[in-house]
Tab-separated table of C-alpha atoms in Angstrom:
chain	number	residue	atom	x	y	z
K	1	MET	CA	21.509	9.812	-26.372
K	2	LYS	CA	21.946	6.024	-26.196
K	3	LYS	CA	19.058	4.073	-27.651
K	4	VAL	CA	17.565	1.129	-25.889
K	5	ILE	CA	15.034	-1.165	-27.616
K	6	VAL	CA	12.759	-2.368	-24.802
K	7	ILE	CA	10.720	-5.711	-25.619
K	8	GLY	CA	7.993	-7.058	-23.422
K	9	PRO	CA	4.464	-6.846	-22.158
K	10	ILE	CA	3.044	-3.304	-21.312
K	11	PRO	CA	-0.257	-3.111	-19.473
K	12	PRO	CA	-3.081	-3.838	-20.143
K	13	PRO	CA	-3.693	-6.411	-18.877
K	14	ILE	CA	-2.105	-6.003	-15.517
K	15	HIS	CA	0.292	-8.694	-14.089
K	16	GLY	CA	3.670	-8.581	-12.308
K	17	GLU	CA	5.745	-8.559	-15.362
K	18	SER	CA	3.891	-5.903	-17.315
K	19	ILE	CA	3.837	-3.704	-14.129
K	20	ALA	CA	7.545	-4.066	-13.718
K	21	LEU	CA	8.227	-3.245	-17.398
K	22	ASN	CA	5.786	-0.210	-17.208
K	23	GLN	CA	8.120	1.215	-14.435
K	24	ILE	CA	11.076	1.172	-16.748
K	25	VAL	CA	9.126	2.621	-19.708
K	26	ARG	CA	7.543	5.407	-17.645
K	27	SER	CA	10.714	6.190	-15.623
K	28	GLU	CA	11.846	9.923	-15.973
K	29	ARG	CA	15.459	8.908	-15.203
K	30	ILE	CA	15.475	6.250	-17.832
K	31	ASN	CA	13.802	8.474	-20.366
K	32	ASN	CA	16.336	11.279	-19.543
K	33	LYS	CA	19.256	9.007	-19.986
K	34	TYR	CA	18.140	6.789	-22.901
K	35	LYS	CA	15.932	7.182	-26.103
K	36	LEU	CA	13.556	4.151	-25.628
K	37	ILE	CA	11.942	2.251	-28.528
K	38	VAL	CA	9.139	0.050	-26.985
K	39	ILE	CA	7.707	-2.979	-28.591
K	40	ASN	CA	4.820	-4.307	-26.748
K	41	THR	CA	4.446	-8.078	-26.585
K	42	ASN	CA	1.464	-8.342	-24.289
K	43	ARG	CA	-1.549	-10.329	-25.306
K	44	ALA	CA	-5.242	-9.155	-25.169
K	45	VAL	CA	-6.312	-12.245	-23.278
K	46	ILE	CA	-4.117	-14.053	-20.468
K	47	LYS	CA	-6.421	-17.025	-19.989
K	48	LYS	CA	-4.811	-18.882	-22.790
K	49	VAL	CA	-1.219	-18.415	-21.852
K	50	GLY	CA	1.151	-20.906	-23.759
K	51	LYS	CA	-1.623	-22.152	-26.198
K	52	LEU	CA	-0.788	-22.029	-29.815
K	53	SER	CA	-2.967	-19.932	-32.126
K	54	PHE	CA	-2.451	-18.185	-35.632
K	55	LYS	CA	-3.143	-14.813	-34.009
K	56	LYS	CA	-0.291	-15.440	-31.560
K	57	ILE	CA	2.085	-16.414	-34.383
K	58	PHE	CA	1.108	-13.402	-36.360
K	59	GLN	CA	1.534	-11.028	-33.470
K	60	ASP	CA	4.924	-12.621	-32.721
K	61	ILE	CA	6.043	-12.244	-36.335
K	62	ILE	CA	5.149	-8.632	-36.259
K	63	VAL	CA	7.114	-8.155	-33.028
K	64	ILE	CA	10.226	-9.856	-34.598
K	65	PHE	CA	10.057	-7.588	-37.779
K	66	LYS	CA	9.673	-4.388	-35.517
K	67	THR	CA	12.778	-5.452	-33.649
K	68	PHE	CA	14.847	-6.134	-36.802
K	69	PHE	CA	13.721	-2.895	-38.364
K	70	SER	CA	14.746	-0.942	-35.261
K	71	LEU	CA	18.205	-2.591	-34.971
K	72	ILE	CA	19.007	-2.117	-38.559
K	73	THR	CA	17.653	1.563	-39.185
K	74	SER	CA	19.975	3.253	-36.651
K	75	LYS	CA	23.399	2.912	-35.049
K	76	LYS	CA	23.945	0.003	-32.658
K	77	HIS	CA	22.193	0.316	-29.340
K	78	ALA	CA	21.150	-1.843	-26.471
K	79	LEU	CA	18.473	-4.317	-26.645
K	80	TYR	CA	16.587	-5.286	-23.405
K	81	VAL	CA	14.092	-8.197	-23.542
K	82	SER	CA	11.620	-9.239	-20.808
K	83	ILE	CA	12.025	-12.889	-21.757
K	84	SER	CA	8.813	-15.021	-22.068
K	85	GLN	CA	8.362	-18.117	-19.926
K	86	THR	CA	6.100	-19.992	-22.391
K	87	LYS	CA	7.567	-22.203	-25.180
K	88	LEU	CA	5.822	-20.170	-27.971
K	89	GLY	CA	7.038	-16.892	-26.355
K	90	LEU	CA	10.514	-18.270	-25.880
K	91	PHE	CA	10.894	-19.267	-29.576
K	92	ARG	CA	9.936	-15.713	-30.483
K	93	ASP	CA	12.373	-14.330	-27.970
K	94	LEU	CA	15.234	-16.450	-29.061
K	95	ILE	CA	14.982	-15.004	-32.535
K	96	ILE	CA	14.978	-11.500	-31.129
K	97	ILE	CA	17.858	-12.175	-28.901
K	98	GLU	CA	19.886	-13.593	-31.709
K	99	LEU	CA	19.057	-10.420	-33.657
K	100	GLY	CA	20.306	-8.404	-30.681
K	101	ASN	CA	23.391	-10.516	-30.527
K	102	LYS	CA	24.187	-9.771	-34.153
K	103	PHE	CA	23.071	-6.066	-34.327
K	104	ALA	CA	22.941	-4.502	-30.921
K	105	SER	CA	25.784	-3.164	-28.771
K	106	LYS	CA	24.701	-5.403	-26.149
K	107	THR	CA	21.651	-7.706	-25.342
K	108	ILE	CA	20.142	-7.656	-21.871
K	109	ILE	CA	17.401	-10.360	-20.837
K	110	HIS	CA	15.231	-9.851	-17.912
K	111	LEU	CA	13.473	-12.834	-16.163
K	112	HIS	CA	10.362	-11.705	-14.203
K	113	GLY	CA	9.344	-15.151	-12.912
K	114	ASN	CA	10.389	-18.734	-12.099
K	115	ASN	CA	9.354	-20.880	-14.900
K	116	LEU	CA	12.127	-20.367	-17.725
K	117	GLY	CA	14.150	-23.307	-16.462
K	118	ASN	CA	11.094	-25.550	-16.858
K	119	VAL	CA	10.444	-24.397	-20.345
K	120	LEU	CA	13.964	-24.940	-21.405
K	121	ASP	CA	13.897	-28.427	-19.817
K	122	SER	CA	10.904	-29.261	-21.931
K	123	LEU	CA	12.761	-28.387	-25.262
K	124	SER	CA	14.020	-31.283	-27.566
K	125	LEU	CA	17.840	-31.792	-27.586
K	126	PHE	CA	18.011	-29.933	-30.886
K	127	GLN	CA	15.986	-27.062	-29.539
K	128	LEU	CA	17.972	-26.804	-26.296
K	129	LYS	CA	21.362	-26.768	-28.439
K	130	ILE	CA	20.052	-23.723	-30.223
K	131	ALA	CA	18.659	-21.958	-27.217
K	132	LYS	CA	22.141	-22.686	-25.369
K	133	ARG	CA	24.133	-21.161	-28.312
K	134	ILE	CA	21.878	-18.055	-28.501
K	135	LEU	CA	21.847	-17.425	-24.568
K	136	ASN	CA	25.574	-18.018	-24.406
K	137	LYS	CA	26.062	-14.643	-26.297
K	138	VAL	CA	23.781	-12.503	-24.205
K	139	THR	CA	25.558	-9.771	-22.490
K	140	THR	CA	23.708	-9.831	-19.205
K	141	GLY	CA	20.775	-11.882	-17.762
K	142	ILE	CA	18.666	-10.429	-14.919
K	143	VAL	CA	16.637	-12.288	-12.162
K	144	LEU	CA	14.574	-11.077	-9.247
K	145	GLY	CA	16.497	-13.028	-6.680
K	146	GLU	CA	19.466	-15.264	-5.964
K	147	ASN	CA	17.470	-18.616	-6.050
K	148	LEU	CA	16.016	-17.862	-9.611
K	149	LYS	CA	19.502	-17.735	-11.179
K	150	LYS	CA	19.088	-21.571	-11.824
K	151	ASN	CA	16.443	-20.808	-14.391
K	152	TYR	CA	19.167	-19.835	-17.050
K	153	ARG	CA	20.629	-23.363	-16.677
K	154	GLY	CA	24.177	-22.055	-16.690
K	155	PHE	CA	23.692	-20.762	-20.153
K	156	ILE	CA	24.197	-17.024	-19.188
K	157	ARG	CA	27.672	-15.946	-18.200
K	158	ASP	CA	26.933	-12.617	-16.349
K	159	ILE	CA	23.681	-12.800	-14.128
K	160	GLN	CA	22.681	-9.665	-11.961
K	161	VAL	CA	20.084	-9.582	-9.233
K	162	VAL	CA	17.452	-6.883	-9.725
K	163	PRO	CA	14.537	-7.153	-7.149
K	164	ASN	CA	11.232	-5.431	-8.090
K	165	GLY	CA	10.512	-2.077	-6.604
K	166	ILE	CA	7.598	0.421	-6.343
K	167	ASP	CA	7.284	4.210	-6.388
K	168	THR	CA	8.024	5.570	-2.922
K	169	ASN	CA	5.466	8.247	-3.668
K	170	PHE	CA	2.701	5.679	-3.885
K	171	ILE	CA	2.185	5.595	-0.116
K	172	SER	CA	3.744	8.066	2.196
K	173	GLU	CA	4.594	7.823	5.880
K	174	ASN	CA	1.838	10.557	6.388
K	175	ASP	CA	-0.675	8.375	4.599
K	176	ILE	CA	0.189	5.534	6.943
K	177	SER	CA	-0.103	7.594	10.006
K	178	LYS	CA	-3.454	8.937	9.045
K	179	ALA	CA	-4.676	5.383	8.193
K	180	LYS	CA	-3.692	4.196	11.584
K	181	LEU	CA	-5.806	6.802	13.322
K	182	ASN	CA	-8.976	5.772	11.417
K	183	LYS	CA	-8.609	2.099	11.958
K	184	ASN	CA	-10.927	0.108	14.137
K	185	ASN	CA	-8.802	-2.049	16.456
K	186	SER	CA	-11.764	-4.376	17.331
K	187	GLN	CA	-11.533	-6.251	13.908
K	188	LEU	CA	-8.794	-7.567	11.654
K	189	ASN	CA	-9.023	-6.407	8.066
K	190	ILE	CA	-7.119	-8.785	5.677
K	191	VAL	CA	-6.310	-8.042	2.062
K	192	TYR	CA	-5.481	-10.368	-0.677
K	193	LEU	CA	-4.102	-8.646	-3.698
K	194	SER	CA	-3.254	-10.842	-6.756
K	195	ASN	CA	-5.075	-12.539	-9.638
K	196	LEU	CA	-7.539	-15.026	-8.312
K	197	MET	CA	-5.812	-18.174	-9.302
K	198	LYS	CA	-6.399	-21.372	-7.449
K	199	GLU	CA	-2.536	-21.830	-7.138
K	200	LYS	CA	-2.079	-18.499	-5.499
K	201	GLY	CA	-4.104	-19.790	-2.463
K	202	TYR	CA	-7.129	-17.596	-2.463
K	203	MET	CA	-9.501	-20.431	-2.215
K	204	GLU	CA	-7.530	-21.912	0.919
K	205	LEU	CA	-7.631	-18.305	2.336
K	206	ILE	CA	-11.282	-18.009	2.045
K	207	LYS	CA	-11.827	-21.329	3.578
K	208	GLY	CA	-9.651	-20.550	6.546
K	209	VAL	CA	-11.070	-17.185	7.086
K	210	SER	CA	-14.614	-18.416	6.878
K	211	GLU	CA	-13.950	-20.998	9.591
K	212	LEU	CA	-12.544	-18.308	11.952
K	213	ILE	CA	-15.388	-15.991	11.381
K	214	ILE	CA	-17.751	-18.785	12.195
K	215	ASP	CA	-15.780	-19.500	15.274
K	216	GLY	CA	-16.287	-15.840	16.462
K	217	TYR	CA	-13.292	-13.955	15.244
K	218	ALA	CA	-13.809	-10.404	14.212
K	219	ILE	CA	-12.393	-10.588	10.644
K	220	ASN	CA	-12.972	-8.896	7.206
K	221	LEU	CA	-11.313	-10.193	4.010
K	222	VAL	CA	-11.186	-8.266	0.860
K	223	LEU	CA	-9.876	-9.866	-2.389
K	224	ALA	CA	-8.848	-7.922	-5.347
K	225	GLY	CA	-7.438	-9.000	-8.709
K	226	ALA	CA	-8.490	-10.578	-11.978
K	227	ILE	CA	-10.620	-13.763	-11.865
K	228	HIS	CA	-8.368	-16.380	-13.593
K	229	ASN	CA	-10.971	-19.400	-13.545
K	230	SER	CA	-14.657	-18.512	-13.329
K	231	LYS	CA	-15.682	-22.103	-12.075
K	232	ASP	CA	-13.386	-21.830	-9.083
K	233	TYR	CA	-14.516	-18.193	-8.277
K	234	GLU	CA	-18.034	-19.323	-8.401
K	235	GLU	CA	-17.482	-22.192	-6.073
K	236	MET	CA	-15.946	-19.842	-3.547
K	237	ARG	CA	-18.757	-17.153	-4.022
K	238	VAL	CA	-21.394	-19.988	-3.357
K	239	LEU	CA	-19.450	-21.159	-0.286
K	240	VAL	CA	-19.361	-17.456	1.232
K	241	LYS	CA	-23.014	-16.992	0.410
K	242	ASP	CA	-24.321	-20.306	1.912
K	243	LYS	CA	-22.511	-19.402	5.148
K	244	ASN	CA	-23.903	-15.851	5.152
K	245	LEU	CA	-20.440	-14.344	5.152
K	246	GLU	CA	-20.884	-11.971	2.300
K	247	LYS	CA	-20.738	-9.022	4.801
K	248	TYR	CA	-17.251	-10.138	5.899
K	249	ILE	CA	-15.692	-11.642	2.734
K	250	LYS	CA	-15.854	-9.347	-0.307
K	251	TYR	CA	-14.353	-9.451	-3.883
K	252	VAL	CA	-13.705	-5.975	-5.246
K	253	GLY	CA	-12.348	-6.799	-8.813
K	254	ILE	CA	-9.129	-5.157	-10.134
K	255	VAL	CA	-7.963	-2.184	-8.200
K	256	THR	CA	-5.355	0.423	-9.417
K	257	ASP	CA	-4.075	3.820	-8.407
K	258	GLU	CA	-6.048	5.457	-5.575
K	259	LYS	CA	-8.267	2.548	-5.060
K	260	LYS	CA	-5.463	0.243	-4.489
K	261	LYS	CA	-3.775	2.596	-2.227
K	262	ASN	CA	-6.922	2.981	-0.144
K	263	LEU	CA	-7.477	-0.731	0.130
K	264	LEU	CA	-4.035	-1.229	1.376
K	265	LEU	CA	-4.232	1.570	3.889
K	266	ASP	CA	-7.607	0.322	5.133
K	267	SER	CA	-6.002	-3.081	5.788
K	268	ASP	CA	-4.254	-4.462	8.903
K	269	ILE	CA	-2.501	-7.394	7.283
K	270	MET	CA	-1.811	-8.887	3.719
K	271	ILE	CA	-2.064	-12.566	2.990
K	272	LEU	CA	-0.830	-14.267	-0.112
K	273	PRO	CA	-0.729	-18.015	0.616
K	274	SER	CA	0.719	-18.986	-2.758
K	275	ASN	CA	1.199	-22.477	-3.776
K	276	TYR	CA	2.126	-21.427	-7.302
K	277	ALA	CA	5.033	-23.714	-8.291
K	278	VAL	CA	6.760	-21.085	-10.412
K	279	GLU	CA	6.176	-18.060	-8.093
K	280	GLY	CA	8.611	-15.233	-8.639
K	281	GLN	CA	8.632	-11.950	-6.536
K	282	PRO	CA	5.095	-10.827	-6.085
K	283	ILE	CA	4.847	-6.959	-6.520
K	284	SER	CA	1.607	-7.097	-4.511
K	285	ILE	CA	3.739	-8.048	-1.387
K	286	ILE	CA	6.038	-5.183	-2.010
K	287	GLU	CA	3.001	-2.855	-2.298
K	288	GLY	CA	1.759	-4.307	1.083
K	289	MET	CA	5.252	-3.638	2.474
K	290	ALA	CA	5.057	-0.184	1.335
K	291	ALA	CA	1.812	0.311	3.270
K	292	ALA	CA	3.584	-1.051	6.308
K	293	LEU	CA	1.368	-4.140	6.456
K	294	PRO	CA	2.466	-7.424	8.219
K	295	ILE	CA	2.598	-10.311	5.519
K	296	ILE	CA	1.576	-13.773	5.666
K	297	SER	CA	2.805	-15.834	2.697
K	298	THR	CA	4.725	-18.967	1.789
K	299	LYS	CA	8.169	-20.230	0.897
K	300	ARG	CA	7.780	-19.777	-2.860
K	301	GLY	CA	10.168	-18.293	-5.296
K	302	CYS	CA	11.580	-15.157	-3.896
K	303	ILE	CA	9.035	-14.449	-1.392
K	304	GLU	CA	11.600	-15.321	1.476
K	305	ASP	CA	13.618	-12.245	0.306
K	306	LEU	CA	10.321	-10.060	0.985
K	307	VAL	CA	9.184	-11.692	4.212
K	308	LYS	CA	12.083	-11.588	6.684
K	309	ASN	CA	11.036	-9.972	10.185
K	310	ASN	CA	8.017	-8.459	8.846
K	311	GLY	CA	5.398	-11.281	9.057
K	312	ILE	CA	5.056	-15.086	8.887
K	313	LEU	CA	6.227	-17.599	6.173
K	314	LEU	CA	4.067	-20.728	5.938
K	315	LYS	CA	5.458	-24.037	4.596
K	316	ASP	CA	2.289	-24.301	2.483
K	317	GLY	CA	-0.722	-22.166	1.638
K	318	THR	CA	-3.236	-24.542	3.291
K	319	SER	CA	-6.285	-23.258	5.099
K	320	SER	CA	-5.121	-24.970	8.482
K	321	LEU	CA	-1.716	-23.045	8.316
K	322	ILE	CA	-3.394	-19.883	7.298
K	323	LYS	CA	-5.764	-20.123	10.322
K	324	GLU	CA	-2.791	-20.667	12.783
K	325	ALA	CA	-0.989	-17.591	11.246
K	326	ILE	CA	-3.965	-15.333	11.551
K	327	ILE	CA	-4.632	-16.587	15.228
K	328	ASN	CA	-0.942	-15.907	15.974
K	329	ILE	CA	-1.375	-12.353	14.705
K	330	ILE	CA	-4.563	-11.762	16.606
K	331	ASN	CA	-3.081	-13.136	19.891
K	332	ASN	CA	0.148	-11.000	19.657
K	333	PRO	CA	-0.905	-7.374	18.987
K	334	LEU	CA	2.617	-6.114	19.737
K	335	ASN	CA	3.950	-8.396	16.785
K	336	ILE	CA	1.507	-6.508	14.522
K	337	GLU	CA	3.268	-3.230	15.206
K	338	MET	CA	6.774	-4.751	15.025
K	339	TYR	CA	5.921	-6.458	11.786
K	340	SER	CA	4.407	-3.226	10.474
K	341	LYS	CA	7.524	-1.039	11.014
K	342	GLU	CA	9.808	-3.764	9.725
K	343	SER	CA	7.726	-4.031	6.448
K	344	ARG	CA	8.047	-0.299	5.764
K	345	ARG	CA	11.764	-0.404	6.648
K	346	HIS	CA	12.535	-3.539	4.493
K	347	TYR	CA	10.593	-1.894	1.683
K	348	LEU	CA	12.405	1.384	1.735
K	349	ASP	CA	15.869	-0.142	2.146
K	350	ASN	CA	15.580	-2.865	-0.648
K	351	PHE	CA	12.438	-2.500	-2.764
K	352	SER	CA	11.876	1.145	-3.709
K	353	ASP	CA	11.536	2.093	-7.412
K	354	GLU	CA	14.702	4.184	-7.020
K	355	LYS	CA	16.729	1.090	-6.191
K	356	TYR	CA	14.940	-0.903	-9.057
K	357	ILE	CA	15.670	1.863	-11.649
K	358	ASN	CA	19.280	2.254	-10.376
K	359	ASN	CA	20.039	-1.500	-10.756
K	360	ILE	CA	18.444	-1.473	-14.333
K	361	ILE	CA	20.573	1.367	-15.404
K	362	LYS	CA	23.580	-0.425	-14.075
K	363	ALA	CA	22.557	-3.555	-16.065
K	364	ILE	CA	22.110	-1.538	-19.322
K	365	ASP	CA	25.359	0.379	-18.795
């Protein structure tokens, strides 16, 4: 059985990259085909991303030594690296990739976002020259979508596009049909499913929804995800409380498994008004598509690959544009049904876990 050393973040904490990597590690097909050696690079705290500390350096040294030991103690096998998008993490990964170039049968790097190019651009000429030399030897580079290939800055010869995917058993057609029977058509239930980062647009979403509710629209908004900045969150909590909207706008924390599934099935639309400059391909939107939800989002990263005929793409995630899109949805109920069907179809055709795992196996083989 072929061995594959898998290096990258495994939950907890939960974020897009760790979820995507966990799918590979837990895949029955992957584990039946390869013997996996998993080296976890996840940090216990995600609020200090990119900041230097002795603890991080020590953790990275351990990861490097584990990789080296795994490579030299058995026959040559594949090295799969979920490449970091911070400068410190990139330095660690470049050492690991160079070890792979020397000792592995092939080296595959997987970019789960849209910030690697910026990190490479921030390097000194000497650092960039070293990075280019190492990356030039990589067998295959993976990205989430065509417009993210530029992150490799031309240093990778073979680049393959592997979109994210989620388990088709997570939400079934029967689950969707049952949920529709129980929905209250007199109100619009909106879900926001992502970390509560200002750049992800949740503050603008709350402002826009608050104004619509005050104007008389029957709307409920549920936000789920980790709080990224306590000060920003408190500001929004006070705004909601001062306007007596706590009944209509709720934060439910981090949701997983059945809680996440039920939250999606209880919703009518999903909104992720991201203004995140380095947005990748949010798995939360794919989860919304799996639940047959119309999607309102923005033209960031690979979101345009997700939102085709199944929702509304905004130029920016401002409260005014969010309000316009919600009103458009409310005033065109036939569009909701059309967007709903198209979301589910688009998910099954392009973003299932089966397609994701198939593409990963192709890249490894």
